[in-house]
Amino acid sequence: GKNWACYIGYNNSTGDILIFTDADTVHSESTVTLAVNHMLQENLSAITAIPKLLSEDFLTSVTLPLLSVFLQTKFSPLKVNDSANKLGYFFGSFFAVIRGHYVSIGTHREVRTEIIEDGAIGSLVKKRGIKMKMFRGENCVDAMWARDRQGLWNGLLRLLVPMHKEQGKKTIPMVIAIAFLMLFPIIALPEGIYFAYREETSLLGIFLAGAALVTLCVMMMTSEFILSQSIKTSKKLAIWSPIGATLITMAFVISLLRAQKPQSFAWKGRMYV
C-alpha cells in the first residue's frame, strides 16, 4: 500500500529534504518554498501542515467539522510543538523531514503495518527528540479526507485503532465522553420537551430542553466556524451537524469494540491486520 510506495519513493530520491504527500492533495505554488524556509529559519528537522479538507458528498460535509474539532484537539499544534509533550503527529497530506533523520527512525519500513502511517512516523520523530513543528496550512494545502460514504465510514473506524493499540483501555473513557457530548442534545431535547409538559417534572424538562438547545447551538456554531475556515463546502450544512455527531459516535463505539480483538481492516483498497 502507501507505506511501500513511500519507501520506494525514498529509495529513488536524492535530496536532503524529503517531502511526502497524498496523491489526492492539492498544493499552492508556495507550499514547498514556505515549508523549506520555515525549516531553515527555525532550524527544524521536520515539519507538517494542517490541510483544508475537501468534501464531495453531503454526509462527509456534515461529519468533517466535528471530526476536525476532535482531530485538532487530540493532535493540536500546541501539543506537537511543545518539546516537553510526547505527542508527535504528521498529516499525510504534507510533511517534510531531513533525510538523515528519516533514515534514523527506520523510514516507512518501520511503520509498514500501521493503518495511520503518517501519524506513526510523526510519533517516531518526536520520540527520538528530533525537532519538529506543525503549522496551519489551510491556505496552502487542500486534502481529500474521504471520497464517498464508504470511505468516510472506513476512515472513522480506523481512527481509534492506533489509539487503542497505544493507550489500551484508556480509550474507553474517551469514547464514552465523546458519545455523551455528541448525543446529549439529540437525546435530551425531546426528553426535555416531554417532561416539560408534565406538571410534576416541568422544571426538569425545562432544564433538560434548555441545556440541550444551548449544546445544540454551540455544536452548530462550531461546525459553521470550521466549515468557513477549514473545509471547502457550504456553511449552511452546519444545521445538519447532529447527523455527523451521531455517525462519529457510532463509528467510534464500533471501532472500540473491534479493537478488542485482532481482525483485518480495509482502507483505500488495502487490507490491514
mmCIF file of C-alpha atoms in Angstrom, residues 7-170:
data_model
loop_
_atom_site.group_PDB
_atom_site.id
_atom_site.type_symbol
_atom_site.label_atom_id
_atom_site.label_comp_id
_atom_site.label_asym_id
_atom_site.label_seq_id
_atom_site.Cartn_x
_atom_site.Cartn_y
_atom_site.Cartn_z
ATOM 1 C CA TYR A 7 9.574 3.644 0.793
ATOM 2 C CA ILE A 8 10.175 3.114 -2.935
ATOM 3 C CA GLY A 9 9.996 6.879 -3.445
ATOM 4 C CA TYR A 10 12.650 7.364 -0.766
ATOM 5 C CA ASN A 11 14.897 4.752 -2.394
ATOM 6 C CA ASN A 12 14.716 6.661 -5.672
ATOM 7 C CA SER A 13 15.248 10.100 -4.161
ATOM 8 C CA THR A 14 18.473 12.072 -3.819
ATOM 9 C CA GLY A 15 17.536 15.252 -1.921
ATOM 10 C CA ASP A 16 18.441 16.206 1.634
ATOM 11 C CA ILE A 17 14.810 17.102 2.460
ATOM 12 C CA LEU A 18 12.118 14.519 1.757
ATOM 13 C CA ILE A 19 8.551 15.728 1.234
ATOM 14 C CA PHE A 20 5.653 13.273 1.471
ATOM 15 C CA THR A 21 2.116 13.944 0.286
ATOM 16 C CA ASP A 22 -1.045 12.042 -0.566
ATOM 17 C CA ALA A 23 -1.945 11.533 -4.225
ATOM 18 C CA ASP A 24 -5.232 13.447 -3.889
ATOM 19 C CA THR A 25 -3.719 16.533 -2.218
ATOM 20 C CA VAL A 26 -3.582 19.897 -3.994
ATOM 21 C CA HIS A 27 -0.788 22.340 -3.089
ATOM 22 C CA SER A 28 -0.358 26.037 -3.736
ATOM 23 C CA GLU A 29 2.708 27.128 -5.688
ATOM 24 C CA SER A 30 4.317 28.434 -2.489
ATOM 25 C CA THR A 31 3.799 25.367 -0.276
ATOM 26 C CA VAL A 32 7.247 23.820 -0.690
ATOM 27 C CA THR A 33 9.056 27.164 -0.532
ATOM 28 C CA LEU A 34 7.265 28.148 2.679
ATOM 29 C CA ALA A 35 7.957 24.773 4.277
ATOM 30 C CA VAL A 36 11.660 24.746 3.431
ATOM 31 C CA ASN A 37 12.056 28.377 4.558
ATOM 32 C CA HIS A 38 10.456 27.546 7.927
ATOM 33 C CA MET A 39 12.760 24.554 8.331
ATOM 34 C CA LEU A 40 15.861 26.613 7.574
ATOM 35 C CA GLN A 41 14.902 29.712 9.578
ATOM 36 C CA GLU A 42 13.791 27.791 12.682
ATOM 37 C CA ASN A 43 16.402 25.033 12.410
ATOM 38 C CA LEU A 44 13.704 22.346 12.131
ATOM 39 C CA SER A 45 14.327 18.774 11.070
ATOM 40 C CA ALA A 46 10.672 18.001 10.295
ATOM 41 C CA ILE A 47 7.520 19.945 9.505
ATOM 42 C CA THR A 48 3.876 19.151 8.799
ATOM 43 C CA ALA A 49 0.854 21.232 7.781
ATOM 44 C CA ILE A 50 -2.821 21.001 8.726
ATOM 45 C CA PRO A 51 -4.701 20.958 5.406
ATOM 46 C CA LYS A 52 -8.023 22.413 4.334
ATOM 47 C CA LEU A 53 -10.327 19.435 3.882
ATOM 48 C CA LEU A 54 -12.299 18.805 0.695
ATOM 49 C CA SER A 55 -15.675 17.097 0.551
ATOM 50 C CA GLU A 56 -17.664 15.722 -2.363
ATOM 51 C CA ASP A 57 -20.795 14.400 -0.627
ATOM 52 C CA PHE A 58 -23.358 15.543 1.942
ATOM 53 C CA LEU A 59 -22.628 13.013 4.682
ATOM 54 C CA THR A 60 -18.900 13.745 4.661
ATOM 55 C CA SER A 61 -19.573 17.505 4.704
ATOM 56 C CA VAL A 62 -21.762 17.341 7.826
ATOM 57 C CA THR A 63 -19.349 14.987 9.617
ATOM 58 C CA LEU A 64 -15.988 16.638 8.940
ATOM 59 C CA PRO A 65 -16.496 19.802 11.073
ATOM 60 C CA LEU A 66 -16.965 17.936 14.365
ATOM 61 C CA LEU A 67 -14.358 15.377 13.359
ATOM 62 C CA SER A 68 -11.912 18.240 12.742
ATOM 63 C CA VAL A 69 -12.551 19.526 16.262
ATOM 64 C CA PHE A 70 -11.672 16.090 17.635
ATOM 65 C CA LEU A 71 -8.529 15.751 15.493
ATOM 66 C CA GLN A 72 -7.259 19.252 16.188
ATOM 67 C CA THR A 73 -7.875 18.764 19.908
ATOM 68 C CA LYS A 74 -6.215 15.364 20.031
ATOM 69 C CA PHE A 75 -3.331 16.328 17.715
ATOM 70 C CA SER A 76 -3.158 20.070 18.221
ATOM 71 C CA PRO A 77 -0.126 22.173 17.213
ATOM 72 C CA LEU A 78 0.167 23.302 20.845
ATOM 73 C CA LYS A 79 0.906 19.714 21.882
ATOM 74 C CA VAL A 80 3.033 18.730 18.888
ATOM 75 C CA ASN A 81 5.119 21.929 19.024
ATOM 76 C CA ASP A 82 5.747 21.607 22.757
ATOM 77 C CA SER A 83 9.111 19.887 23.238
ATOM 78 C CA ALA A 84 8.014 18.753 26.720
ATOM 79 C CA ASN A 85 4.961 16.963 25.292
ATOM 80 C CA LYS A 86 5.464 13.430 23.972
ATOM 81 C CA LEU A 87 2.854 13.783 21.222
ATOM 82 C CA GLY A 88 4.162 13.769 17.667
ATOM 83 C CA TYR A 89 1.991 13.662 14.558
ATOM 84 C CA PHE A 90 2.233 14.191 10.802
ATOM 85 C CA PHE A 91 -0.619 14.898 8.414
ATOM 86 C CA GLY A 92 -0.197 12.630 5.403
ATOM 87 C CA SER A 93 -1.255 15.396 3.025
ATOM 88 C CA PHE A 94 2.044 17.178 3.701
ATOM 89 C CA PHE A 95 5.095 16.575 5.815
ATOM 90 C CA ALA A 96 8.784 17.152 5.215
ATOM 91 C CA VAL A 97 11.731 15.630 7.045
ATOM 92 C CA ILE A 98 15.516 15.781 6.803
ATOM 93 C CA ARG A 99 16.750 12.665 5.011
ATOM 94 C CA GLY A 100 19.176 11.604 7.732
ATOM 95 C CA HIS A 101 16.515 11.768 10.426
ATOM 96 C CA TYR A 102 14.052 9.869 8.256
ATOM 97 C CA VAL A 103 16.638 7.104 7.898
ATOM 98 C CA SER A 104 17.400 7.151 11.632
ATOM 99 C CA ILE A 105 13.774 6.333 12.547
ATOM 100 C CA GLY A 106 13.704 3.394 10.138
ATOM 101 C CA THR A 107 11.900 5.016 7.172
ATOM 102 C CA HIS A 108 8.404 3.808 6.235
ATOM 103 C CA ARG A 109 9.577 0.233 6.748
ATOM 104 C CA GLU A 110 9.307 0.880 10.478
ATOM 105 C CA VAL A 111 5.574 1.672 10.181
ATOM 106 C CA ARG A 112 4.723 -0.745 7.361
ATOM 107 C CA THR A 113 1.909 -2.400 9.366
ATOM 108 C CA GLU A 114 0.370 0.840 10.625
ATOM 109 C CA ILE A 115 -3.037 1.956 9.340
ATOM 110 C CA ILE A 116 -2.285 5.634 10.045
ATOM 111 C CA GLU A 117 1.333 5.557 8.979
ATOM 112 C CA ASP A 118 1.812 9.344 8.802
ATOM 113 C CA GLY A 119 0.793 9.725 12.445
ATOM 114 C CA ALA A 120 3.096 6.836 13.375
ATOM 115 C CA ILE A 121 6.043 8.456 11.539
ATOM 116 C CA GLY A 122 5.390 11.736 13.363
ATOM 117 C CA SER A 123 5.257 9.892 16.677
ATOM 118 C CA LEU A 124 8.624 8.242 15.999
ATOM 119 C CA VAL A 125 10.199 11.588 15.078
ATOM 120 C CA LYS A 126 9.025 13.175 18.347
ATOM 121 C CA LYS A 127 10.098 10.190 20.465
ATOM 122 C CA ARG A 128 13.623 10.393 19.018
ATOM 123 C CA GLY A 129 13.882 14.030 20.087
ATOM 124 C CA ILE A 130 14.012 15.292 16.505
ATOM 125 C CA LYS A 131 12.962 18.946 16.296
ATOM 126 C CA MET A 132 9.618 19.175 14.518
ATOM 127 C CA LYS A 133 6.763 21.641 14.137
ATOM 128 C CA MET A 134 3.142 21.613 12.990
ATOM 129 C CA PHE A 135 1.700 24.599 11.136
ATOM 130 C CA ARG A 136 -1.769 25.550 9.977
ATOM 131 C CA GLY A 137 -1.684 25.133 6.213
ATOM 132 C CA GLU A 138 -5.307 25.658 5.133
ATOM 133 C CA ASN A 139 -4.201 28.426 2.743
ATOM 134 C CA CYS A 140 -1.630 26.183 1.073
ATOM 135 C CA VAL A 141 -2.794 22.569 1.211
ATOM 136 C CA ASP A 142 -6.161 21.058 0.187
ATOM 137 C CA ALA A 143 -6.735 17.402 1.079
ATOM 138 C CA MET A 144 -9.495 14.862 0.412
ATOM 139 C CA TRP A 145 -10.307 13.070 3.682
ATOM 140 C CA ALA A 146 -12.910 10.776 2.119
ATOM 141 C CA ARG A 147 -14.289 10.494 -1.408
ATOM 142 C CA ASP A 148 -17.589 8.821 -0.604
ATOM 143 C CA ARG A 149 -19.711 7.479 2.272
ATOM 144 C CA GLN A 150 -17.881 4.159 2.376
ATOM 145 C CA GLY A 151 -14.540 5.943 2.563
ATOM 146 C CA LEU A 152 -15.887 8.207 5.311
ATOM 147 C CA TRP A 153 -17.108 5.236 7.361
ATOM 148 C CA ASN A 154 -13.840 3.299 6.982
ATOM 149 C CA GLY A 155 -11.877 6.437 7.807
ATOM 150 C CA LEU A 156 -13.842 6.939 11.023
ATOM 151 C CA LEU A 157 -13.424 3.296 12.006
ATOM 152 C CA ARG A 158 -9.658 3.368 11.545
ATOM 153 C CA LEU A 159 -9.047 6.409 13.782
ATOM 154 C CA LEU A 160 -9.271 4.597 17.098
ATOM 155 C CA VAL A 161 -7.273 1.523 16.045
ATOM 156 C CA PRO A 162 -3.793 3.065 16.626
ATOM 157 C CA MET A 163 -5.042 4.953 19.710
ATOM 158 C CA HIS A 164 -6.297 1.737 21.280
ATOM 159 C CA LYS A 165 -3.091 -0.031 20.280
ATOM 160 C CA GLU A 166 -1.000 2.594 22.076
ATOM 161 C CA GLN A 167 -3.255 3.545 25.010
ATOM 162 C CA GLY A 168 -5.304 0.387 25.562
ATOM 163 C CA LYS A 169 -8.254 0.758 27.923
ATOM 164 C CA LYS A 170 -7.607 4.497 28.284
#
